[in-house]
Amino acid sequence: MTSTWRQSLESVTLKDLLTNNEPIISAKTTDSPIAVLKSLLKNKLSSLALWDETKQEYVGFIDMVDLVTTVVTLCETKNVLDGITNRESDWYEYMSKEEELFKSEVVGTFSNASNRDPWCDVWEGKPLLSLLDMFSQEVNLHRVGVSNDQGKITAVMTQSRVIRHLAEDIKRFPEVGATLVSKFVKKCEVLTMTPQETALVGMQRMLERNVSSIAVVDPEGKLHAVLTPSDMKRSMEVNLFSDLYLPVALYLDKGNENFKDQSHTPVTCTEGDTLAQVLTKLVTHDVHRLFVVDAENKPTGVLSLGDLISVFESV
């Protein structure tokens, strides 16, 4: 890949990527988890900046993985209680009172509960290439606050926003866009589950492996669906947490009924696809990862936004 491409990344600043008067959609540290979930759903976001009224400043982020971490902890608490009382309490009875479970909690307590989303702010004049370096070096950095010359936080820059810019800019560098996935994808053991296992089991496995997606595969190992922490938003209009004990296939189907779409249908690529094609798929489908599949539709790897940003940073 050419030095011209790197020069392009160095010439663009974070301010160039921002829309004028683009508001920061945030939550207060004193807001309830239920209110935050509803705001995430309404604004079609995976995270919110957290505003501290006392300090009068942004102090962190709250995202779906943080909330899923909290929910899984609640589930584990239920199991402990069952063991102590020698009684298997009814899951739906326990979790259907979700608003009562959270009524005394505030999201400031859960900020970065997953240790995957620390607060970091950068100056708006920083070159895009420098931000790519930050995203690729800091494993758990997915978004940053952007400050102006006066030090005021004026925007949030996410990996998704960076990818949208790269997908458009790469059209000017066809030799870069023609790079095959096989040249940079890392073969790995893909985290999987069966359609019959519960959505809760899938969420637990993701947290244990520190990943944000799990492949749902059929008995032949073929990719059937994908479960992510954001899927919890998809059932919240009916049963926010209690549906997590459903088989994951049914859990995802119910989410589709609520949203009238097929968002859990896997978006995939192959090792024969190009970098430009991968970027287009990410932007078109508004997803944060692509599963790499073989000729039999069996997953052989995963390409996250962070993985692709690392590709660009290293050229």
Tab-separated table of N, CA and C in Angstrom, residues 95-216:
chain	number	residue	atom	x	y	z
A	95	MET	N	-36.964	-12.313	36.732
A	95	MET	CA	-36.478	-11.292	35.814
A	95	MET	C	-37.578	-10.400	35.247
A	96	SER	N	-38.837	-10.815	35.340
A	96	SER	CA	-39.901	-9.983	34.795
A	96	SER	C	-40.096	-8.721	35.640
A	97	LYS	N	-39.539	-8.721	36.834
A	97	LYS	CA	-39.605	-7.538	37.691
A	97	LYS	C	-38.376	-6.670	37.461
A	98	GLU	N	-37.960	-6.599	36.205
A	98	GLU	CA	-36.692	-5.954	35.867
A	98	GLU	C	-36.607	-4.497	36.311
A	99	GLU	N	-37.704	-3.762	36.201
A	99	GLU	CA	-37.639	-2.364	36.592
A	99	GLU	C	-37.446	-2.239	38.100
A	100	GLU	N	-38.028	-3.190	38.871
A	100	GLU	CA	-37.829	-3.176	40.314
A	100	GLU	C	-36.388	-3.513	40.665
A	101	LEU	N	-35.793	-4.439	39.892
A	101	LEU	CA	-34.417	-4.831	40.149
A	101	LEU	C	-33.471	-3.651	39.982
A	102	PHE	N	-33.803	-2.738	39.065
A	102	PHE	CA	-32.911	-1.636	38.746
A	102	PHE	C	-33.363	-0.291	39.316
A	103	LYS	N	-34.490	-0.254	40.021
A	103	LYS	CA	-35.060	1.038	40.388
A	103	LYS	C	-34.147	1.865	41.287
A	104	SER	N	-33.296	1.215	42.055
A	104	SER	CA	-32.405	1.954	42.950
A	104	SER	C	-30.997	2.102	42.385
A	105	GLU	N	-30.787	1.650	41.135
A	105	GLU	CA	-29.463	1.697	40.534
A	105	GLU	C	-29.328	2.901	39.601
A	106	VAL	N	-28.100	3.360	39.429
A	106	VAL	CA	-27.813	4.435	38.475
A	106	VAL	C	-26.693	3.966	37.553
A	107	VAL	N	-26.678	4.469	36.309
A	107	VAL	CA	-25.733	3.945	35.327
A	107	VAL	C	-24.299	4.346	35.601
A	108	GLY	N	-24.112	5.374	36.432
A	108	GLY	CA	-22.750	5.730	36.784
A	108	GLY	C	-22.020	4.566	37.432
A	109	THR	N	-22.784	3.693	38.093
A	109	THR	CA	-22.212	2.511	38.745
A	109	THR	C	-21.713	1.507	37.718
A	110	PHE	N	-22.357	1.472	36.544
A	110	PHE	CA	-22.058	0.444	35.550
A	110	PHE	C	-21.085	0.900	34.472
A	111	SER	N	-20.720	2.181	34.491
A	111	SER	CA	-19.836	2.696	33.443
A	111	SER	C	-18.560	1.876	33.359
A	112	ASN	N	-18.284	1.359	32.159
A	112	ASN	CA	-17.115	0.517	31.907
A	112	ASN	C	-17.089	-0.723	32.798
A	113	ALA	N	-18.278	-1.242	33.141
A	113	ALA	CA	-18.352	-2.452	33.956
A	113	ALA	C	-17.669	-3.630	33.270
A	114	SER	N	-17.628	-3.592	31.943
A	114	SER	CA	-17.016	-4.674	31.175
A	114	SER	C	-15.523	-4.462	30.961
A	115	ASN	N	-15.013	-3.311	31.414
A	115	ASN	CA	-13.597	-2.959	31.181
A	115	ASN	C	-13.262	-2.928	29.695
A	116	ARG	N	-14.250	-2.555	28.878
A	116	ARG	CA	-14.062	-2.551	27.431
A	116	ARG	C	-14.249	-1.167	26.818
A	117	ASP	N	-14.507	-0.169	27.637
A	117	ASP	CA	-14.854	1.130	27.060
A	117	ASP	C	-14.387	2.279	27.950
A	118	PRO	N	-13.080	2.436	28.149
A	118	PRO	CA	-12.587	3.504	29.021
A	118	PRO	C	-12.790	4.879	28.397
A	119	TRP	N	-12.861	5.903	29.245
A	119	TRP	CA	-13.006	7.263	28.744
A	119	TRP	C	-11.665	7.775	28.247
A	120	CYS	N	-11.674	8.407	27.105
A	120	CYS	CA	-10.480	9.013	26.541
A	120	CYS	C	-10.931	10.167	25.655
A	121	ASP	N	-10.261	11.314	25.759
A	121	ASP	CA	-10.612	12.413	24.866
A	121	ASP	C	-9.386	12.888	24.101
A	122	VAL	N	-9.600	13.348	22.870
A	122	VAL	CA	-8.517	13.795	21.996
A	122	VAL	C	-8.895	15.126	21.365
A	123	TRP	N	-7.904	15.865	20.956
A	123	TRP	CA	-8.096	17.176	20.337
A	123	TRP	C	-8.631	17.021	18.920
A	124	GLU	N	-9.538	17.909	18.531
A	124	GLU	CA	-10.173	17.828	17.223
A	124	GLU	C	-9.198	18.021	16.067
A	125	GLY	N	-8.024	18.604	16.325
A	125	GLY	CA	-7.033	18.792	15.270
A	125	GLY	C	-6.104	17.610	15.076
A	126	LYS	N	-6.341	16.542	15.818
A	126	LYS	CA	-5.496	15.353	15.717
A	126	LYS	C	-5.679	14.694	14.353
A	127	PRO	N	-4.582	14.288	13.694
A	127	PRO	CA	-4.708	13.604	12.392
A	127	PRO	C	-5.435	12.271	12.543
A	128	LEU	N	-6.177	11.915	11.528
A	128	LEU	CA	-6.905	10.650	11.547
A	128	LEU	C	-5.956	9.476	11.729
A	129	LEU	N	-4.776	9.533	11.116
A	129	LEU	CA	-3.822	8.437	11.235
A	129	LEU	C	-3.431	8.205	12.692
A	130	SER	N	-3.326	9.264	13.473
A	130	SER	CA	-2.980	9.123	14.892
A	130	SER	C	-4.104	8.433	15.663
A	131	LEU	N	-5.350	8.757	15.302
A	131	LEU	CA	-6.476	8.088	15.965
A	131	LEU	C	-6.519	6.613	15.587
A	132	LEU	N	-6.213	6.297	14.328
A	132	LEU	CA	-6.160	4.889	13.928
A	132	LEU	C	-5.139	4.142	14.778
A	133	ASP	N	-4.040	4.793	15.054
A	133	ASP	CA	-3.004	4.183	15.888
A	133	ASP	C	-3.545	3.922	17.295
A	134	MET	N	-4.275	4.871	17.845
A	134	MET	CA	-4.855	4.696	19.183
A	134	MET	C	-5.843	3.535	19.199
A	135	PHE	N	-6.725	3.497	18.195
A	135	PHE	CA	-7.717	2.430	18.130
A	135	PHE	C	-7.076	1.051	17.966
A	136	SER	N	-5.982	0.990	17.227
A	136	SER	CA	-5.360	-0.304	16.968
A	136	SER	C	-4.488	-0.765	18.129
A	137	GLN	N	-3.923	0.189	18.881
A	137	GLN	CA	-3.037	-0.159	19.988
A	137	GLN	C	-3.800	-0.438	21.277
A	138	GLU	N	-4.877	0.311	21.498
A	138	GLU	CA	-5.678	0.142	22.711
A	138	GLU	C	-6.825	-0.815	22.401
A	139	VAL	N	-6.681	-2.057	22.854
A	139	VAL	CA	-7.619	-3.117	22.483
A	139	VAL	C	-9.066	-2.752	22.814
A	140	ASN	N	-9.294	-2.113	23.952
A	140	ASN	CA	-10.660	-1.861	24.397
A	140	ASN	C	-11.153	-0.447	24.113
A	141	LEU	N	-10.463	0.275	23.245
A	141	LEU	CA	-10.876	1.631	22.914
A	141	LEU	C	-11.716	1.616	21.640
A	142	HIS	N	-13.009	1.920	21.771
A	142	HIS	CA	-13.925	1.871	20.637
A	142	HIS	C	-14.449	3.242	20.229
A	143	ARG	N	-14.280	4.236	21.093
A	143	ARG	CA	-14.772	5.582	20.823
A	143	ARG	C	-14.026	6.558	21.717
A	144	VAL	N	-13.960	7.805	21.290
A	144	VAL	CA	-13.274	8.825	22.092
A	144	VAL	C	-14.093	10.107	22.091
A	145	GLY	N	-13.940	10.900	23.136
A	145	GLY	CA	-14.503	12.230	23.152
A	145	GLY	C	-13.586	13.149	22.356
A	146	VAL	N	-14.157	14.112	21.651
A	146	VAL	CA	-13.369	15.040	20.844
A	146	VAL	C	-13.476	16.432	21.466
A	147	SER	N	-12.329	17.046	21.774
A	147	SER	CA	-12.317	18.360	22.412
A	147	SER	C	-11.871	19.436	21.433
A	148	ASN	N	-12.374	20.665	21.632
A	148	ASN	CA	-11.977	21.786	20.781
A	148	ASN	C	-10.745	22.483	21.361
A	149	ASP	N	-10.393	23.612	20.783
A	149	ASP	CA	-9.196	24.331	21.226
A	149	ASP	C	-9.302	24.814	22.668
A	150	GLN	N	-10.513	24.965	23.153
A	150	GLN	CA	-10.707	25.418	24.534
A	150	GLN	C	-10.786	24.253	25.523
A	151	GLY	N	-10.642	23.027	25.015
A	151	GLY	CA	-10.682	21.852	25.887
A	151	GLY	C	-12.075	21.336	26.161
A	152	LYS	N	-13.097	21.915	25.516
A	152	LYS	CA	-14.471	21.470	25.719
A	152	LYS	C	-14.775	20.273	24.827
A	153	ILE	N	-15.427	19.256	25.394
A	153	ILE	CA	-15.836	18.088	24.611
A	153	ILE	C	-17.018	18.477	23.743
A	154	THR	N	-16.851	18.362	22.455
A	154	THR	CA	-17.887	18.809	21.524
A	154	THR	C	-18.506	17.678	20.702
A	155	ALA	N	-17.877	16.517	20.723
A	155	ALA	CA	-18.383	15.416	19.891
A	155	ALA	C	-17.804	14.091	20.383
A	156	VAL	N	-18.330	13.018	19.832
A	156	VAL	CA	-17.804	11.677	20.089
A	156	VAL	C	-17.430	11.053	18.750
A	157	MET	N	-16.210	10.545	18.661
A	157	MET	CA	-15.750	9.882	17.441
A	157	MET	C	-15.696	8.375	17.696
A	158	THR	N	-16.427	7.631	16.889
A	158	THR	CA	-16.495	6.187	17.052
A	158	THR	C	-15.736	5.467	15.945
A	159	GLN	N	-15.441	4.200	16.186
A	159	GLN	CA	-14.831	3.390	15.132
A	159	GLN	C	-15.738	3.326	13.911
A	160	SER	N	-17.041	3.263	14.132
A	160	SER	CA	-17.989	3.198	13.002
A	160	SER	C	-17.886	4.437	12.122
A	161	ARG	N	-17.765	5.595	12.763
A	161	ARG	CA	-17.649	6.837	11.992
A	161	ARG	C	-16.362	6.853	11.168
A	162	VAL	N	-15.285	6.354	11.748
A	162	VAL	CA	-14.010	6.276	11.029
A	162	VAL	C	-14.124	5.329	9.836
A	163	ILE	N	-14.778	4.200	10.040
A	163	ILE	CA	-14.941	3.220	8.958
A	163	ILE	C	-15.748	3.814	7.807
A	164	ARG	N	-16.779	4.610	8.117
A	164	ARG	CA	-17.572	5.237	7.049
A	164	ARG	C	-16.700	6.162	6.202
A	165	HIS	N	-15.813	6.886	6.857
A	165	HIS	CA	-14.904	7.758	6.107
A	165	HIS	C	-13.948	6.933	5.248
A	166	LEU	N	-13.387	5.893	5.811
A	166	LEU	CA	-12.428	5.069	5.072
A	166	LEU	C	-13.092	4.402	3.872
A	167	ALA	N	-14.345	3.972	4.043
A	167	ALA	CA	-15.060	3.315	2.951
A	167	ALA	C	-15.240	4.258	1.769
A	168	GLU	N	-15.411	5.534	2.039
A	168	GLU	CA	-15.569	6.518	0.968
A	168	GLU	C	-14.211	6.928	0.399
A	169	ASP	N	-13.244	7.152	1.280
A	169	ASP	CA	-11.937	7.650	0.845
A	169	ASP	C	-11.154	6.612	0.038
A	170	ILE	N	-11.384	5.338	0.336
A	170	ILE	CA	-10.602	4.292	-0.323
A	170	ILE	C	-10.904	4.213	-1.817
A	171	LYS	N	-12.016	4.804	-2.235
A	171	LYS	CA	-12.358	4.806	-3.660
A	171	LYS	C	-11.315	5.559	-4.482
A	172	ARG	N	-10.593	6.459	-3.837
A	172	ARG	CA	-9.550	7.224	-4.542
A	172	ARG	C	-8.241	6.427	-4.651
A	173	PHE	N	-8.197	5.285	-3.982
A	173	PHE	CA	-6.979	4.474	-3.974
A	173	PHE	C	-7.324	3.024	-4.296
A	174	PRO	N	-7.672	2.745	-5.561
A	174	PRO	CA	-8.137	1.408	-5.938
A	174	PRO	C	-7.133	0.303	-5.640
A	175	GLU	N	-5.837	0.621	-5.665
A	175	GLU	CA	-4.852	-0.424	-5.384
A	175	GLU	C	-4.906	-0.847	-3.917
A	176	VAL	N	-5.308	0.068	-3.054
A	176	VAL	CA	-5.488	-0.264	-1.642
A	176	VAL	C	-6.767	-1.085	-1.461
A	177	GLY	N	-7.840	-0.627	-2.088
A	177	GLY	CA	-9.122	-1.303	-1.968
A	177	GLY	C	-9.125	-2.699	-2.529
A	178	ALA	N	-8.182	-3.001	-3.436
A	178	ALA	CA	-8.139	-4.321	-4.066
A	178	ALA	C	-7.473	-5.382	-3.203
A	179	THR	N	-6.946	-4.988	-2.043
A	179	THR	CA	-6.296	-5.954	-1.148
A	179	THR	C	-7.277	-7.038	-0.733
A	180	LEU	N	-6.875	-8.287	-0.877
A	180	LEU	CA	-7.760	-9.404	-0.545
A	180	LEU	C	-7.814	-9.652	0.965
A	181	VAL	N	-8.982	-10.099	1.428
A	181	VAL	CA	-9.162	-10.422	2.837
A	181	VAL	C	-8.137	-11.462	3.289
A	182	SER	N	-7.805	-12.380	2.415
A	182	SER	CA	-6.845	-13.435	2.757
A	182	SER	C	-5.483	-12.882	3.153
A	183	LYS	N	-5.187	-11.649	2.754
A	183	LYS	CA	-3.891	-11.045	3.051
A	183	LYS	C	-3.800	-10.538	4.491
A	184	PHE	N	-4.947	-10.284	5.123
A	184	PHE	CA	-4.870	-9.698	6.463
A	184	PHE	C	-5.737	-10.376	7.518
A	185	VAL	N	-6.657	-11.248	7.123
A	185	VAL	CA	-7.499	-11.895	8.123
A	185	VAL	C	-6.681	-12.897	8.925
A	186	LYS	N	-6.960	-12.957	10.207
A	186	LYS	CA	-6.285	-13.899	11.091
A	186	LYS	C	-7.194	-15.093	11.337
A	187	LYS	N	-6.707	-16.268	10.985
A	187	LYS	CA	-7.484	-17.483	11.239
A	187	LYS	C	-7.584	-17.669	12.754
A	188	CYS	N	-8.774	-17.976	13.212
A	188	CYS	CA	-8.955	-18.165	14.648
A	188	CYS	C	-10.112	-19.123	14.897
A	189	GLU	N	-10.188	-19.596	16.120
A	189	GLU	CA	-11.316	-20.434	16.513
A	189	GLU	C	-12.497	-19.513	16.799
A	190	VAL	N	-13.534	-19.623	16.003
A	190	VAL	CA	-14.693	-18.745	16.134
A	190	VAL	C	-15.565	-19.219	17.299
A	191	LEU	N	-15.956	-18.305	18.158
A	191	LEU	CA	-16.831	-18.631	19.275
A	191	LEU	C	-18.222	-18.952	18.741
A	192	THR	N	-18.754	-20.104	19.129
A	192	THR	CA	-20.037	-20.547	18.581
A	192	THR	C	-20.989	-21.046	19.663
A	193	MET	N	-22.242	-21.168	19.277
A	193	MET	CA	-23.265	-21.787	20.109
A	193	MET	C	-24.298	-22.411	19.185
A	194	THR	N	-25.165	-23.248	19.733
A	194	THR	CA	-26.204	-23.883	18.930
A	194	THR	C	-27.500	-23.093	19.042
A	195	PRO	N	-28.415	-23.242	18.097
A	195	PRO	CA	-29.691	-22.520	18.158
A	195	PRO	C	-30.519	-22.877	19.385
A	196	GLN	N	-30.283	-24.076	19.965
A	196	GLN	CA	-31.072	-24.528	21.099
A	196	GLN	C	-30.577	-23.957	22.433
A	197	GLU	N	-29.334	-23.505	22.479
A	197	GLU	CA	-28.818	-22.939	23.724
A	197	GLU	C	-29.448	-21.573	23.966
A	198	THR	N	-29.540	-21.185	25.239
A	198	THR	CA	-30.221	-19.934	25.563
A	198	THR	C	-29.379	-18.719	25.193
A	199	ALA	N	-30.091	-17.608	24.967
A	199	ALA	CA	-29.402	-16.352	24.674
A	199	ALA	C	-28.493	-15.965	25.837
A	200	LEU	N	-28.919	-16.279	27.055
A	200	LEU	CA	-28.100	-15.977	28.229
A	200	LEU	C	-26.757	-16.688	28.170
A	201	VAL	N	-26.751	-17.951	27.770
A	201	VAL	CA	-25.506	-18.704	27.641
A	201	VAL	C	-24.583	-18.000	26.641
A	202	GLY	N	-25.153	-17.526	25.535
A	202	GLY	CA	-24.351	-16.830	24.538
A	202	GLY	C	-23.742	-15.551	25.098
A	203	MET	N	-24.536	-14.782	25.848
A	203	MET	CA	-24.023	-13.555	26.455
A	203	MET	C	-22.898	-13.863	27.431
A	204	GLN	N	-23.070	-14.918	28.225
A	204	GLN	CA	-22.034	-15.299	29.186
A	204	GLN	C	-20.741	-15.678	28.482
A	205	ARG	N	-20.838	-16.432	27.402
A	205	ARG	CA	-19.634	-16.845	26.678
A	205	ARG	C	-18.899	-15.651	26.088
A	206	MET	N	-19.663	-14.682	25.573
A	206	MET	CA	-19.020	-13.491	25.022
A	206	MET	C	-18.213	-12.759	26.087
A	207	LEU	N	-18.799	-12.606	27.256
A	207	LEU	CA	-18.102	-11.903	28.329
A	207	LEU	C	-16.871	-12.669	28.782
A	208	GLU	N	-16.984	-13.993	28.851
A	208	GLU	CA	-15.843	-14.808	29.267
A	208	GLU	C	-14.680	-14.696	28.296
A	209	ARG	N	-14.985	-14.588	27.009
A	209	ARG	CA	-13.948	-14.515	25.985
A	209	ARG	C	-13.588	-13.076	25.603
A	210	ASN	N	-14.269	-12.113	26.213
A	210	ASN	CA	-14.021	-10.697	25.940
A	210	ASN	C	-14.206	-10.372	24.459
A	211	VAL	N	-15.305	-10.860	23.895
A	211	VAL	CA	-15.667	-10.562	22.515
A	211	VAL	C	-17.092	-10.021	22.501
A	212	SER	N	-17.510	-9.456	21.367
A	212	SER	CA	-18.831	-8.836	21.308
A	212	SER	C	-19.754	-9.487	20.274
A	213	SER	N	-19.489	-10.742	19.943
A	213	SER	CA	-20.394	-11.477	19.063
A	213	SER	C	-20.132	-12.962	19.208
A	214	ILE	N	-21.145	-13.744	18.905
A	214	ILE	CA	-21.005	-15.196	18.915
A	214	ILE	C	-21.803	-15.758	17.743
A	215	ALA	N	-21.208	-16.696	17.033
A	215	ALA	CA	-21.865	-17.301	15.874
A	215	ALA	C	-22.824	-18.398	16.322
A	216	VAL	N	-24.026	-18.360	15.804
A	216	VAL	CA	-24.997	-19.432	16.045
A	216	VAL	C	-24.914	-20.375	14.846
